[in-house]
Amino acid sequence: MSLTEAQRQQVERAVALLRAGELVALPTETVYGLGADALNPEAVARIFAAKGRPADHPLIVHIADAAQLTTWAARVPKEAVALARAFWPGPLTLILPRSEEVPDLVTGGQPTVGLRVPNHPLALALLRAFGSGIAAPSANRFGRISPTTAEHVRADLGERVPLVLDGGACTVGIESTILDLSGPQAVILRPGGISAAAIAEVIGRRPMGREELSVPAVVPRVSGALAAHYAPRTAMRLVPGEQLQREIERAARLRVAVLARRAAFDFFVGAWHEAPRDAESYAHDLYASLRTLDQTGADLILVETPPDDDRWRAVADRLGRAAVGSGEADET
Ligand code: TXA
Ligand code: MG
């Protein structure tokens, strides 16, 4: 896709803002990011302030192409090169030993750095024009639902971000897979669009899941790993499909909103969101659906438990955390 003249001007403005140490929200294929010049600690500090995020949580550095890996990583293992070749640009973040140049604020003081090349024409145009790395977490207030449209970002962060590059709705819709290659094991810290099986095919060994690690203390801080995350303000509960009808009847005195992979029951009055049946489309719609249901004024959101199947792992992960963190008022 080539950019329109208006988009080119927006990218130029974004580059000027980044060079001046300001924040720019940018589209990626996964979710919108809240970006700053990754080599400017003062700019990066603005990200934490705008998100209300704890300062010890590391950020992903977005780069234009795999050739920039050596600027940010002290060591680039063969497996990283092979994965970059297979999946970049795309929804895979690699955790590698950091190089000296990376500010502590970006890595949360850890000896590693998260790196990814996003697959979005506007993001790539921005990264190429900027010429350096852009540190960017998801562009939402800490713990809340990640944004998949420019409107979501404006609703969450408003005046806290001077420019939101509008690249339309994100195609993937949930955050990247995070793969830690900094130690002897390859470990998936966060499931996402790139599956463990797809990674195994490229590196010739099966990556471990975070839950398989015997020493939890060695796992670096990952805010996406907090039990409560990606959460609506309305209370939310996961319910197996066959129990959905009974749970709705039991909650008769509450205003209930439902997200399910089936059409609404005939007797149901209220907000019912019929979700796609395949995991990819479901993920694509997930955050926008949760935001919509969160705004219906319901007392309770019931979500049909996703299938227990590898393809649904990333969706199940986000739904589980959204349920745990749900129902809490903002701390702002
Ligand atoms: O798809 C994505 O990854 C999106 C888009 C904007 O690229 N970004 C995103 O960022 O989800 P954020 O900050 O919301 O989540 C990134 C996760 C965090 O949980 C963070 O702790 C983890 O990546 N992370 C970053 N650097 C790390 C490191 N060096 N070691 C372990 N975890 C790291
Ligand atoms: Mg996030």
CSV table of N, CA and C in Angstrom, one decimal, residues 31-32 138-141 143-157 173 175 230-234 236 257 259 273 285-297 301:
chain,number,residue,atom,x,y,z
A,31,VAL,N,-2.4,-4.2,17.9
A,31,VAL,CA,-3.2,-3.1,18.6
A,31,VAL,C,-2.5,-1.8,18.4
A,32,TYR,N,-3.1,-0.7,18.7
A,32,TYR,CA,-2.4,0.6,18.6
A,32,TYR,C,-1.4,0.7,19.7
A,138,SER,N,0.9,-1.0,24.4
A,138,SER,CA,-0.4,-0.7,23.8
A,138,SER,C,-0.9,0.6,24.3
A,139,ALA,N,-1.7,1.4,23.5
A,139,ALA,CA,-2.0,2.7,23.8
A,139,ALA,C,-3.3,2.9,24.6
A,140,ASN,N,-3.3,2.1,25.7
A,140,ASN,CA,-4.5,2.2,26.7
A,140,ASN,C,-4.0,2.6,28.0
A,141,ARG,N,-4.9,3.0,28.9
A,141,ARG,CA,-4.5,3.2,30.3
A,141,ARG,C,-4.2,1.8,30.9
A,143,GLY,N,-3.8,-1.7,32.4
A,143,GLY,CA,-4.7,-2.7,32.9
A,143,GLY,C,-6.0,-2.7,32.1
A,144,ARG,N,-6.2,-1.7,31.2
A,144,ARG,CA,-7.5,-1.7,30.5
A,144,ARG,C,-7.4,-2.4,29.2
A,145,ILE,N,-8.6,-2.4,28.5
A,145,ILE,CA,-8.7,-3.0,27.2
A,145,ILE,C,-7.8,-2.3,26.1
A,146,SER,N,-7.0,-3.1,25.4
A,146,SER,CA,-6.1,-2.5,24.4
A,146,SER,C,-6.9,-1.9,23.2
A,147,PRO,N,-6.4,-0.8,22.6
A,147,PRO,CA,-7.2,-0.2,21.5
A,147,PRO,C,-6.9,-0.8,20.2
A,148,THR,N,-7.9,-1.0,19.4
A,148,THR,CA,-7.8,-1.5,18.0
A,148,THR,C,-8.2,-0.6,17.0
A,149,THR,N,-8.6,0.6,17.4
A,149,THR,CA,-8.9,1.7,16.4
A,149,THR,C,-8.4,3.0,17.0
A,150,ALA,N,-8.2,4.0,16.1
A,150,ALA,CA,-7.7,5.3,16.6
A,150,ALA,C,-8.7,6.0,17.6
A,151,GLU,N,-10.0,5.7,17.4
A,151,GLU,CA,-11.1,6.2,18.3
A,151,GLU,C,-10.9,5.7,19.7
A,152,HIS,N,-10.5,4.4,19.8
A,152,HIS,CA,-10.3,3.8,21.1
A,152,HIS,C,-9.2,4.5,21.8
A,153,VAL,N,-8.1,4.9,21.1
A,153,VAL,CA,-7.0,5.6,21.7
A,153,VAL,C,-7.4,6.9,22.2
A,154,ARG,N,-8.1,7.6,21.4
A,154,ARG,CA,-8.6,9.0,21.8
A,154,ARG,C,-9.5,8.9,23.0
A,155,ALA,N,-10.3,7.9,23.0
A,155,ALA,CA,-11.3,7.7,24.2
A,155,ALA,C,-10.5,7.5,25.5
A,156,ASP,N,-9.4,6.7,25.3
A,156,ASP,CA,-8.6,6.3,26.5
A,156,ASP,C,-7.6,7.4,27.0
A,157,LEU,N,-6.9,8.0,26.0
A,157,LEU,CA,-5.8,8.8,26.4
A,157,LEU,C,-6.0,10.3,26.1
A,173,GLY,N,-5.7,-7.8,15.9
A,173,GLY,CA,-6.7,-7.4,17.0
A,173,GLY,C,-6.3,-7.8,18.4
A,175,GLU,N,-2.6,-8.6,21.0
A,175,GLU,CA,-1.1,-8.3,21.0
A,175,GLU,C,-0.3,-9.5,20.5
A,230,TYR,N,-6.2,-6.2,30.6
A,230,TYR,CA,-7.1,-6.1,29.4
A,230,TYR,C,-8.6,-6.1,29.9
A,231,ALA,N,-8.9,-5.4,31.0
A,231,ALA,CA,-10.1,-5.6,31.6
A,231,ALA,C,-11.2,-4.5,31.4
A,232,PRO,N,-12.5,-4.9,31.2
A,232,PRO,CA,-13.6,-4.0,31.2
A,232,PRO,C,-13.9,-3.5,32.7
A,233,ARG,N,-14.6,-2.4,32.8
A,233,ARG,CA,-15.0,-1.9,34.1
A,233,ARG,C,-16.2,-2.7,34.7
A,234,THR,N,-17.0,-3.2,33.7
A,234,THR,CA,-18.1,-4.0,34.2
A,234,THR,C,-17.6,-5.4,34.6
A,236,MET,N,-17.1,-9.2,34.7
A,236,MET,CA,-17.2,-10.1,33.6
A,236,MET,C,-16.9,-11.5,34.0
A,257,ALA,N,-25.1,-8.6,29.8
A,257,ALA,CA,-24.6,-8.5,28.4
A,257,ALA,C,-23.9,-9.8,28.1
A,259,LEU,N,-21.4,-12.2,25.3
A,259,LEU,CA,-20.5,-12.4,24.2
A,259,LEU,C,-20.4,-13.9,24.0
A,273,HIS,N,-23.8,-10.0,21.9
A,273,HIS,CA,-22.8,-9.8,20.8
A,273,HIS,C,-22.5,-11.2,20.3
A,285,ASP,N,-12.1,-9.1,16.5
A,285,ASP,CA,-13.2,-8.3,17.0
A,285,ASP,C,-13.2,-8.2,18.5
A,286,LEU,N,-12.3,-9.0,19.2
A,286,LEU,CA,-12.5,-9.1,20.7
A,286,LEU,C,-12.5,-7.8,21.5
A,287,TYR,N,-11.5,-7.0,21.3
A,287,TYR,CA,-11.4,-5.8,22.2
A,287,TYR,C,-12.5,-4.8,21.9
A,288,ALA,N,-12.8,-4.6,20.6
A,288,ALA,CA,-13.9,-3.7,20.2
A,288,ALA,C,-15.2,-4.2,20.8
A,289,SER,N,-15.4,-5.6,20.8
A,289,SER,CA,-16.7,-6.1,21.4
A,289,SER,C,-16.7,-5.9,22.9
A,290,LEU,N,-15.6,-6.1,23.5
A,290,LEU,CA,-15.6,-5.9,25.0
A,290,LEU,C,-15.8,-4.4,25.3
A,291,ARG,N,-15.2,-3.5,24.5
A,291,ARG,CA,-15.5,-2.1,24.8
A,291,ARG,C,-17.0,-1.8,24.6
A,292,THR,N,-17.6,-2.3,23.6
A,292,THR,CA,-19.0,-2.0,23.3
A,292,THR,C,-19.9,-2.6,24.5
A,293,LEU,N,-19.6,-3.8,24.8
A,293,LEU,CA,-20.4,-4.4,25.9
A,293,LEU,C,-20.2,-3.7,27.2
A,294,ASP,N,-19.0,-3.2,27.4
A,294,ASP,CA,-18.7,-2.4,28.7
A,294,ASP,C,-19.5,-1.2,28.8
A,295,GLN,N,-19.9,-0.7,27.6
A,295,GLN,CA,-20.6,0.6,27.6
A,295,GLN,C,-22.1,0.5,27.5
A,296,THR,N,-22.6,-0.7,27.7
A,296,THR,CA,-24.1,-0.9,27.6
A,296,THR,C,-24.8,-0.6,28.8
A,297,GLY,N,-24.1,-0.4,29.9
A,297,GLY,CA,-24.7,-0.1,31.2
A,297,GLY,C,-25.1,-1.4,31.9
A,301,ILE,N,-21.1,-8.9,32.4
A,301,ILE,CA,-20.9,-9.4,31.1
A,301,ILE,C,-20.6,-10.9,31.2
